[in-house]
Tab-separated table of N, CA and C in Angstrom:
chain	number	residue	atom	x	y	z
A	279	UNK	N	-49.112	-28.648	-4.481
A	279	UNK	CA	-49.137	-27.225	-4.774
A	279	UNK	C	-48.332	-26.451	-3.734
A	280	UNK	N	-48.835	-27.022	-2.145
A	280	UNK	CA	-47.448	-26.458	-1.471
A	280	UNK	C	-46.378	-26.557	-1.625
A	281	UNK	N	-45.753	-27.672	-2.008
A	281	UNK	CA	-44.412	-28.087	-1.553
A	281	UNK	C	-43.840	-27.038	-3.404
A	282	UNK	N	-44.721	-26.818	-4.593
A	282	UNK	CA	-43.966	-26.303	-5.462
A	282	UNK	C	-43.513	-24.980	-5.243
A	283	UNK	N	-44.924	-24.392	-4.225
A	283	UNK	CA	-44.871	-22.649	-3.897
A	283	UNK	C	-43.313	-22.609	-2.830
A	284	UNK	N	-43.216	-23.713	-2.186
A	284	UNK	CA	-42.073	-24.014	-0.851
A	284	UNK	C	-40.935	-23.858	-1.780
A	285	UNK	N	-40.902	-24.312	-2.731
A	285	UNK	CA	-39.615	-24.259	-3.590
A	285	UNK	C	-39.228	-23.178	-4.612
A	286	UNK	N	-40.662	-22.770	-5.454
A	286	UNK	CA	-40.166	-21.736	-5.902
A	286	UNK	C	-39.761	-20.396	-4.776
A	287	UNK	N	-40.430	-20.395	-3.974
A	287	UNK	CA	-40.146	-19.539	-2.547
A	287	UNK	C	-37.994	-19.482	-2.191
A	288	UNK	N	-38.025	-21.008	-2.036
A	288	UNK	CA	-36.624	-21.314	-1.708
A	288	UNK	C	-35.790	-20.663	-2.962
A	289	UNK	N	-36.228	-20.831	-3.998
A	289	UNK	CA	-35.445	-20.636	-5.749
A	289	UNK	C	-35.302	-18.781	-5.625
A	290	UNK	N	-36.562	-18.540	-5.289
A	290	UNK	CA	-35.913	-16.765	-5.518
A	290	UNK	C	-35.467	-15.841	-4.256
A	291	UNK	N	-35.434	-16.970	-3.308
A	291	UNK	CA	-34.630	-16.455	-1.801
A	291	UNK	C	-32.764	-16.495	-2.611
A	292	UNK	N	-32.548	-17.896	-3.109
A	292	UNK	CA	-31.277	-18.573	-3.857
A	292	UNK	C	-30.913	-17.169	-4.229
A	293	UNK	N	-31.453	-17.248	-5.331
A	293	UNK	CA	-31.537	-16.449	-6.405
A	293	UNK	C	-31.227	-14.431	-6.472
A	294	UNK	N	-31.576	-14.157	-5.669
A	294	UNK	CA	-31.991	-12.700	-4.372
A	294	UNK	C	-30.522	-12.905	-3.773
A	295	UNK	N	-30.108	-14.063	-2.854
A	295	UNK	CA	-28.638	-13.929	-2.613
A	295	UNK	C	-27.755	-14.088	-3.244
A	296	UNK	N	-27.591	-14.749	-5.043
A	296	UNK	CA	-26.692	-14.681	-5.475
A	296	UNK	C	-26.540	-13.463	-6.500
A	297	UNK	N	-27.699	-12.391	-6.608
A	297	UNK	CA	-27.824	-11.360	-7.120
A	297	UNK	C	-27.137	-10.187	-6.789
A	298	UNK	N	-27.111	-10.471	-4.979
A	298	UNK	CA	-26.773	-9.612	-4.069
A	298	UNK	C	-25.318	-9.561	-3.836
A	299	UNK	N	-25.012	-10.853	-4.046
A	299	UNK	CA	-23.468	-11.368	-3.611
A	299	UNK	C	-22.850	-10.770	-5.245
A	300	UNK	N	-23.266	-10.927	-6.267
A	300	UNK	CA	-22.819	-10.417	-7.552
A	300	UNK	C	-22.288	-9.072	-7.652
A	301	UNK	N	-23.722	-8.247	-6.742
A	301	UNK	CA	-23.345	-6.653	-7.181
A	301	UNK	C	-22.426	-6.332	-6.105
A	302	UNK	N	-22.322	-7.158	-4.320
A	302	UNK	CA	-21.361	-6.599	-3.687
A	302	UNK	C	-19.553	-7.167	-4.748
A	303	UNK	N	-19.858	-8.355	-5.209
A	303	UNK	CA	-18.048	-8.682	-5.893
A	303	UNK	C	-17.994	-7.931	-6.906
A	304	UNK	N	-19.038	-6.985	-7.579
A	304	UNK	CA	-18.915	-6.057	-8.683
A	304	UNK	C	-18.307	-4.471	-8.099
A	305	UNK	N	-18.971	-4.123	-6.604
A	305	UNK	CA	-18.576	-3.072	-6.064
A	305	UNK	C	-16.981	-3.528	-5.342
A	306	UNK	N	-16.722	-4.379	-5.134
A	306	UNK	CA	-15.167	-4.411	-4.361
A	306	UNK	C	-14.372	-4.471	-5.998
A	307	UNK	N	-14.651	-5.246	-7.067
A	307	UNK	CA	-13.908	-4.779	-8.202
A	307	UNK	C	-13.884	-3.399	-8.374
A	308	UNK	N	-14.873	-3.293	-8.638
A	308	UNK	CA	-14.912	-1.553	-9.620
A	308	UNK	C	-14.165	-0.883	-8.210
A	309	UNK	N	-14.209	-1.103	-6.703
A	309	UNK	CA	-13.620	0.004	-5.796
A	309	UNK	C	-11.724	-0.922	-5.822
A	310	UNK	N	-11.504	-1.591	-6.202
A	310	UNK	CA	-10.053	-1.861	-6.801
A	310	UNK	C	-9.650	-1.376	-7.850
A	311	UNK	N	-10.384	-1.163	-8.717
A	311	UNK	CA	-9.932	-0.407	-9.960
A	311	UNK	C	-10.196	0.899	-9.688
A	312	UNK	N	-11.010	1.394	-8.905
A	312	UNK	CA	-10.279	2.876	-8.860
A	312	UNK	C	-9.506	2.645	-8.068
A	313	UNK	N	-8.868	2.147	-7.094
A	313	UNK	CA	-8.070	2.575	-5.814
A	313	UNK	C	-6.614	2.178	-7.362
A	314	UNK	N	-6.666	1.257	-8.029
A	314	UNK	CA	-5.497	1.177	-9.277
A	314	UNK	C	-5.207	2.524	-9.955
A	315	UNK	N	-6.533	2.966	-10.056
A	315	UNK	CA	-6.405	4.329	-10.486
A	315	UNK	C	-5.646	5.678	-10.160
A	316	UNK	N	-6.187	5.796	-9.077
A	316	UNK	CA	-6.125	6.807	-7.987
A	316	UNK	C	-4.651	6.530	-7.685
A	317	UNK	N	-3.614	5.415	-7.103
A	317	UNK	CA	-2.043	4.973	-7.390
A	317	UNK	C	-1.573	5.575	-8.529
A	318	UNK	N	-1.656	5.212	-9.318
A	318	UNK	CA	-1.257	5.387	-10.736
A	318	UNK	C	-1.333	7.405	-11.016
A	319	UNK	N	-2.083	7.990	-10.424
A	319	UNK	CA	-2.083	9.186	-10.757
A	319	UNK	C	-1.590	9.687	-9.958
A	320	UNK	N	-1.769	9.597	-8.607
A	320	UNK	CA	-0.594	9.737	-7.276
A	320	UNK	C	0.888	9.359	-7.861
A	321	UNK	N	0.789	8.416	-8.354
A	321	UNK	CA	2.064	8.191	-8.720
A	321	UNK	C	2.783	8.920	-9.527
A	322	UNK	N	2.480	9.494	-10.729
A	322	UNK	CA	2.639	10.336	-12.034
A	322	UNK	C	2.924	11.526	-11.203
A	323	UNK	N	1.592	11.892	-10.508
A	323	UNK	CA	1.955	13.661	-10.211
A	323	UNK	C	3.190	13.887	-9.200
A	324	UNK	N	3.063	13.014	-8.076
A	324	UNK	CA	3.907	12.910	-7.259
A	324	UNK	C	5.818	12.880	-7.526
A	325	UNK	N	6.120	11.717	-9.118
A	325	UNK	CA	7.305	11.616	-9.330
A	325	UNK	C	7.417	12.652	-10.059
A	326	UNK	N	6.903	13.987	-10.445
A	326	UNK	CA	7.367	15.452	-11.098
A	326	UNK	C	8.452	15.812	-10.668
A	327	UNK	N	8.087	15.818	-8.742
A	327	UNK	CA	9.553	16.462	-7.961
A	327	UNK	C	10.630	15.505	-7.401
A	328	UNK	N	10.423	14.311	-7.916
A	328	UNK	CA	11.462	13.825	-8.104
A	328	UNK	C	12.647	14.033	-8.981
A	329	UNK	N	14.088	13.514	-8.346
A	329	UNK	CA	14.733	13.491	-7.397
A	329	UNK	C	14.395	14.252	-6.311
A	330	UNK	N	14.500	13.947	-5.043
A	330	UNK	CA	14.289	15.074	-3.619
A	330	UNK	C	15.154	14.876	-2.765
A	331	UNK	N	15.869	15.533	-2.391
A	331	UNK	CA	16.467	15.605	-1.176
A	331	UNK	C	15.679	15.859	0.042
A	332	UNK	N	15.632	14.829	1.086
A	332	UNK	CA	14.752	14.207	2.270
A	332	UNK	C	15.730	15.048	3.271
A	333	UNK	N	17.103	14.827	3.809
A	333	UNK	CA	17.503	15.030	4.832
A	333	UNK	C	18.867	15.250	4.421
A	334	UNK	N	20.281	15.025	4.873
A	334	UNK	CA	21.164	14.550	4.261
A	334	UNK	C	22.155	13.299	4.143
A	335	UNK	N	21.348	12.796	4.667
A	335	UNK	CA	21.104	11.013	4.666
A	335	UNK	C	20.598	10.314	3.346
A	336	UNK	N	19.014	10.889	2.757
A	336	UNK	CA	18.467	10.202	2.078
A	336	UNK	C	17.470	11.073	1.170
A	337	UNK	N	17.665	9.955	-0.076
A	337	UNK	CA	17.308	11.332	-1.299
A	337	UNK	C	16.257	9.950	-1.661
A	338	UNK	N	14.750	10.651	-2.209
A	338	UNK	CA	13.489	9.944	-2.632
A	338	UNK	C	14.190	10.129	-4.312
A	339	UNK	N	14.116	8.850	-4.722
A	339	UNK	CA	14.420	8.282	-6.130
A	339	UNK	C	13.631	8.553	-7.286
A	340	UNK	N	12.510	7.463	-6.832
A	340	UNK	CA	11.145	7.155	-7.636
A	340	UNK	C	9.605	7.205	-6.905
A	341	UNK	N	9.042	7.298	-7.564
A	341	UNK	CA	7.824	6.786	-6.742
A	341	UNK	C	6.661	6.117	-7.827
A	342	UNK	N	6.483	4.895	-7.617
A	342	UNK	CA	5.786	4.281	-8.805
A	342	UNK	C	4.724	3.634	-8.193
A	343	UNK	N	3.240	3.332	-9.001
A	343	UNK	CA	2.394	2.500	-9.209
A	343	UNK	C	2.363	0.895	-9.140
A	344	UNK	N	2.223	0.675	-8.134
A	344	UNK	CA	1.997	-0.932	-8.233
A	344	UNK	C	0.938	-1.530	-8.029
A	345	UNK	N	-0.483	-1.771	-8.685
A	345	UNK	CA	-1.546	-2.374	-8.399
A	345	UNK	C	-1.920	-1.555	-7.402
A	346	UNK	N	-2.734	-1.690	-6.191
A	346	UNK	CA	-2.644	-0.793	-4.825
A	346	UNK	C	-2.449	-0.320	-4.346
A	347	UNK	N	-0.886	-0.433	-4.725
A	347	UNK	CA	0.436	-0.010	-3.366
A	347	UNK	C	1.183	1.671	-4.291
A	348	UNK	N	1.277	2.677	-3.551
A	348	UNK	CA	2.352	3.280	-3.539
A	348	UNK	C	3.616	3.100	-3.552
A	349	UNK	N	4.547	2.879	-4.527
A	349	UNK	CA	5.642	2.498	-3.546
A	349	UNK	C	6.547	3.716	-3.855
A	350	UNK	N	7.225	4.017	-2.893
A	350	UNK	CA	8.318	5.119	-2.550
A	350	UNK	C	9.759	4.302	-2.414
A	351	UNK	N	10.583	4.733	-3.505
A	351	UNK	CA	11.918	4.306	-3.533
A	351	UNK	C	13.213	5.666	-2.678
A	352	UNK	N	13.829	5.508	-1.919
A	352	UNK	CA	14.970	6.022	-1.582
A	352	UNK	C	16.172	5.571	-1.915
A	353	UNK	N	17.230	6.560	-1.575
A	353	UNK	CA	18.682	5.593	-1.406
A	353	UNK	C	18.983	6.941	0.064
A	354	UNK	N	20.092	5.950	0.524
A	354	UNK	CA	20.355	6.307	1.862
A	354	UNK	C	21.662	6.223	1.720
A	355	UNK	N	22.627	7.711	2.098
A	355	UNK	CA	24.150	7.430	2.356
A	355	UNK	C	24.155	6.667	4.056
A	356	UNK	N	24.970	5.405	3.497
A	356	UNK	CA	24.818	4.623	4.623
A	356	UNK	C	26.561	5.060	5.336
A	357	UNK	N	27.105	5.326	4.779
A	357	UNK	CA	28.860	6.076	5.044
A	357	UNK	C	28.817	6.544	6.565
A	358	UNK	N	29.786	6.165	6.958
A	358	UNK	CA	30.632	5.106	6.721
A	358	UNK	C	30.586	3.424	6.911
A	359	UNK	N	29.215	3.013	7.650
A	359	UNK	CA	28.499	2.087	7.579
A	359	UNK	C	28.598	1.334	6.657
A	360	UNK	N	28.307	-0.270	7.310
A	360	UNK	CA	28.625	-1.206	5.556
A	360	UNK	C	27.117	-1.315	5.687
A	361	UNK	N	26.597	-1.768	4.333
A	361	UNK	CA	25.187	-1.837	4.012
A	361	UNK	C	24.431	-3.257	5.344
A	362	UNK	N	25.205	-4.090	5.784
A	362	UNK	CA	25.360	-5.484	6.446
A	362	UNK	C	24.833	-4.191	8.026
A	363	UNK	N	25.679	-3.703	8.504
A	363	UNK	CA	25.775	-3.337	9.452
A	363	UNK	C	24.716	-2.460	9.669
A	364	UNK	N	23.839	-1.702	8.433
A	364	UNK	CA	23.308	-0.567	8.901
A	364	UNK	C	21.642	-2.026	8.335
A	365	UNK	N	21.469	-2.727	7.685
A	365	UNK	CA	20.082	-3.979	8.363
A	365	UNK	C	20.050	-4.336	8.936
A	366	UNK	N	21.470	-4.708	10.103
A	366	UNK	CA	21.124	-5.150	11.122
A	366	UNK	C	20.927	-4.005	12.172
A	367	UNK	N	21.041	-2.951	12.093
A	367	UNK	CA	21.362	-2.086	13.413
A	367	UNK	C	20.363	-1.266	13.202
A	368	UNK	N	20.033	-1.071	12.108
A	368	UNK	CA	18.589	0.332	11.756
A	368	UNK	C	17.356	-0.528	11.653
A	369	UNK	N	17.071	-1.009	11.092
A	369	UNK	CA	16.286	-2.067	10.730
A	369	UNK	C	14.535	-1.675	11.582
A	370	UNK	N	14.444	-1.911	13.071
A	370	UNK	CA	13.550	-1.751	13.635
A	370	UNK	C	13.346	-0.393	14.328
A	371	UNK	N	14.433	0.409	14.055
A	371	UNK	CA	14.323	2.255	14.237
A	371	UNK	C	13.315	2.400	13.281
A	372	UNK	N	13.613	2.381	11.963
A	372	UNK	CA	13.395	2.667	10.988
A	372	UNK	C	11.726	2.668	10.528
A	373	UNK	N	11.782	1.266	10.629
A	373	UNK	CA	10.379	0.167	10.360
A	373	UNK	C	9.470	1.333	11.410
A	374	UNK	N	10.023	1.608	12.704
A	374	UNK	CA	9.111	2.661	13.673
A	374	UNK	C	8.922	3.872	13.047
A	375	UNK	N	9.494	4.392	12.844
A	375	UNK	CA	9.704	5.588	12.274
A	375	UNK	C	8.672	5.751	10.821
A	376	UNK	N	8.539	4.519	9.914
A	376	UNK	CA	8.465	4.746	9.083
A	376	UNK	C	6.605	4.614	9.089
A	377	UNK	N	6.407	3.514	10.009
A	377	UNK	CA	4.906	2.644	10.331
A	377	UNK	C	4.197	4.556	10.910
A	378	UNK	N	4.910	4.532	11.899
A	378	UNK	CA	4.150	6.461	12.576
A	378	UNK	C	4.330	7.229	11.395
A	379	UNK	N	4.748	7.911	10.563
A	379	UNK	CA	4.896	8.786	9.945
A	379	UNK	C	4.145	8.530	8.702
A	380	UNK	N	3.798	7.491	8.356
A	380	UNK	CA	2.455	7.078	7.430
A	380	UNK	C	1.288	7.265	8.006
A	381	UNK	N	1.129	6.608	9.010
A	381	UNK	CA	-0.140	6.271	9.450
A	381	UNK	C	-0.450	8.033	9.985
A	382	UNK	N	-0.079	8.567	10.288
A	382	UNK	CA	0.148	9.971	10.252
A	382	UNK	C	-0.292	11.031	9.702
A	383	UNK	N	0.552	10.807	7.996
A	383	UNK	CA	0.186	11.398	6.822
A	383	UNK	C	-0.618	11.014	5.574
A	384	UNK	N	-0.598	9.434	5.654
A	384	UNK	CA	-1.471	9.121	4.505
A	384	UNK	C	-2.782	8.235	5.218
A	385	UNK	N	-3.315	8.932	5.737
A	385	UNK	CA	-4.105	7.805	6.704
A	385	UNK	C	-5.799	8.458	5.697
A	386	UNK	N	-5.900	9.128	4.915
A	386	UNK	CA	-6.598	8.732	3.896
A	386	UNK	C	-5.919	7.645	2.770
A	387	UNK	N	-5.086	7.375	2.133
A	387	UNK	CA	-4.594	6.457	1.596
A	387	UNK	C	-5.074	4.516	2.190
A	388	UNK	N	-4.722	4.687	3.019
A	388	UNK	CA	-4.985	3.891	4.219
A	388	UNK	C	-6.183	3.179	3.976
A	389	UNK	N	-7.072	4.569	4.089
A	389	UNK	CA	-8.005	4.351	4.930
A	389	UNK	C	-8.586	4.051	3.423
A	390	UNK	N	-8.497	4.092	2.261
A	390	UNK	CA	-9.540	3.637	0.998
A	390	UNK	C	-8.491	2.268	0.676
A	391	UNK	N	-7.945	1.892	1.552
A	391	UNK	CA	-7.696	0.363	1.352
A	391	UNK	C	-6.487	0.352	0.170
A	392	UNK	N	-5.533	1.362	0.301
A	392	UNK	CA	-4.521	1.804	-0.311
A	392	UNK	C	-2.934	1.359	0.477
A	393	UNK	N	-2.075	0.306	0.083
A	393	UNK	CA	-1.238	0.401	0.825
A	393	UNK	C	0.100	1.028	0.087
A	394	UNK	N	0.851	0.991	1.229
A	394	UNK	CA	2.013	1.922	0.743
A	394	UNK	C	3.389	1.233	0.796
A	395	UNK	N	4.298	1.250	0.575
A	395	UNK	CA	5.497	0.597	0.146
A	395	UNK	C	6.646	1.486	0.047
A	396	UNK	N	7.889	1.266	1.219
A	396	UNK	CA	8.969	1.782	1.338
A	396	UNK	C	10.216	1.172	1.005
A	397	UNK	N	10.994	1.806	0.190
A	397	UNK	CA	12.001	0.729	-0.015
A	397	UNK	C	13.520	1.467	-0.149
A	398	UNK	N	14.446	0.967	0.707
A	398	UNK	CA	15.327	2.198	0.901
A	398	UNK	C	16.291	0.911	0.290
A	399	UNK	N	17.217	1.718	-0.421
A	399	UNK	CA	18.666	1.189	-1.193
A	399	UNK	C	19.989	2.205	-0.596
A	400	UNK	N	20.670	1.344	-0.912
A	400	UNK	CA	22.005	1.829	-0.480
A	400	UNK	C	22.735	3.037	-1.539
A	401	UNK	N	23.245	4.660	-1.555
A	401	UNK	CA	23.228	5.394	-2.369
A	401	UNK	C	24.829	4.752	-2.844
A	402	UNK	N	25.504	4.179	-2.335
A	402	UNK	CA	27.131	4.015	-3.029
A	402	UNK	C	27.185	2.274	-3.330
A	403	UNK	N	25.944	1.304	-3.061
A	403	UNK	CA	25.853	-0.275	-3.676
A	403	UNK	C	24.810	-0.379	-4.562
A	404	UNK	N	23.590	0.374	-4.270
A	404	UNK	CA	22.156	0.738	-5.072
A	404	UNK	C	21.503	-0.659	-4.207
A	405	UNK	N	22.240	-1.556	-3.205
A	405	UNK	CA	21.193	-2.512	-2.958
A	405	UNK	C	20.291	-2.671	-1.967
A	406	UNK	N	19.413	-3.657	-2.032
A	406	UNK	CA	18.508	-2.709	-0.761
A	406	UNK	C	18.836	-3.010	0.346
A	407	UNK	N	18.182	-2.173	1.285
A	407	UNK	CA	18.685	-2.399	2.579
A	407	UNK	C	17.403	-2.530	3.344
A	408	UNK	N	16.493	-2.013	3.201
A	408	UNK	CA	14.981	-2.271	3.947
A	408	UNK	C	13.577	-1.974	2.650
A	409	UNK	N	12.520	-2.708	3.459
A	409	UNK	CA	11.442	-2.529	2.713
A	409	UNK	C	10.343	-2.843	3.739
A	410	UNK	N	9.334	-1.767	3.585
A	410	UNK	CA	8.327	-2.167	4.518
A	410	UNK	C	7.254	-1.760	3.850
A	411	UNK	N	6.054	-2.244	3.942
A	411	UNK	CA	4.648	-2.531	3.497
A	411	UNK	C	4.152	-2.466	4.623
A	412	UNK	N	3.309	-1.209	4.517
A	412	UNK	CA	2.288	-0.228	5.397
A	412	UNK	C	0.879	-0.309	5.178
A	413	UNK	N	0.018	-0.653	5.736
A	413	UNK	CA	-1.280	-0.535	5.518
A	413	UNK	C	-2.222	-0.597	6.483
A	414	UNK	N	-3.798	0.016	6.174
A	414	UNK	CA	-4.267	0.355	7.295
A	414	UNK	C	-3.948	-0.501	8.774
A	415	UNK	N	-3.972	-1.808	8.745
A	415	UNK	CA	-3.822	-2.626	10.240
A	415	UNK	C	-2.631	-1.962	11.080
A	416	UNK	N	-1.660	-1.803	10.289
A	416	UNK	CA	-0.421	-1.215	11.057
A	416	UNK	C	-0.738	0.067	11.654
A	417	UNK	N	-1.101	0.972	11.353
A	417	UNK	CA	-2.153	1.914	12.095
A	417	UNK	C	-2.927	1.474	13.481
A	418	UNK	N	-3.841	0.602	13.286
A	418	UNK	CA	-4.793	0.195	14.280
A	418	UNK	C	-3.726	-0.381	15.389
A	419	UNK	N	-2.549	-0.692	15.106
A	419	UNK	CA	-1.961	-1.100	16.608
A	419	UNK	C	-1.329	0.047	16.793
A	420	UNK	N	-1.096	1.244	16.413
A	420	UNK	CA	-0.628	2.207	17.253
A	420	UNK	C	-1.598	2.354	18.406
């Protein structure tokens, strides 16, 4: 009689943690599908004012929905620069520039486990020249 009470005991301890473990993989789904959400409408409202002129360097393209990620398309007059010359020479300006100025401004984005996606093309080849993927960790080492 003990050893059955010992087991049904053990069965709804089991049972209690795989209940528990269910509704937390039900809450990280359902909080992925909104964070899919929440992209996707960021995304829509955001590409209205697209085309933009950024500087006179670089004009914001697109800005689209990808699963999680934000991603922000540019093109960059790289002139008189060859596209070769300005990945190797901008490359880690840039990546700086780009890691601070997120973590910065979208650090709610971030912070609901939202990452973001930069991707700069060349305005006179269209090809790319950098891409960086931002998300909360890159923050935490500033």
């Amino acid at each position: 009689m003990k050893f059955i009470f010992i087991i049904i005991s053990f069965m709804i301890a089991v049972f209690a943690q795989d209940i528990q473990m269910q509704s937390r993989e039900l809450s990280t789904k359902e909080m992925k599908k909104q964070n899919q959400e929440i992209v996707k409408l960021a995304a829509n409202e955001m590409s209205k004012s697209v085309p933009k002129e950024i500087d006179k360097y670089t004009k914001l393209i697109a800005i689209e929905a990808q699963d999680t990620t934000l991603v922000y398309i540019y093109e960059i007059n790289t002139a008189p620069k060859s596209d070769e010359i300005v990945k190797k020479e901008d490359r880690s300006r840039m990546q700086e520039a780009v890691i601070f100025g997120t973590c910065k401004n979208s650090q709610r984005f971030l912070e609901a486990d939202i990452s973001i996606r930069y991707i700069y093309k060349s305005r006179s080849t269209k090809a790319e020249l950098f891409q960086f993927n931002i998300n909360q960790e890159h923050c935490l080492k500033l």
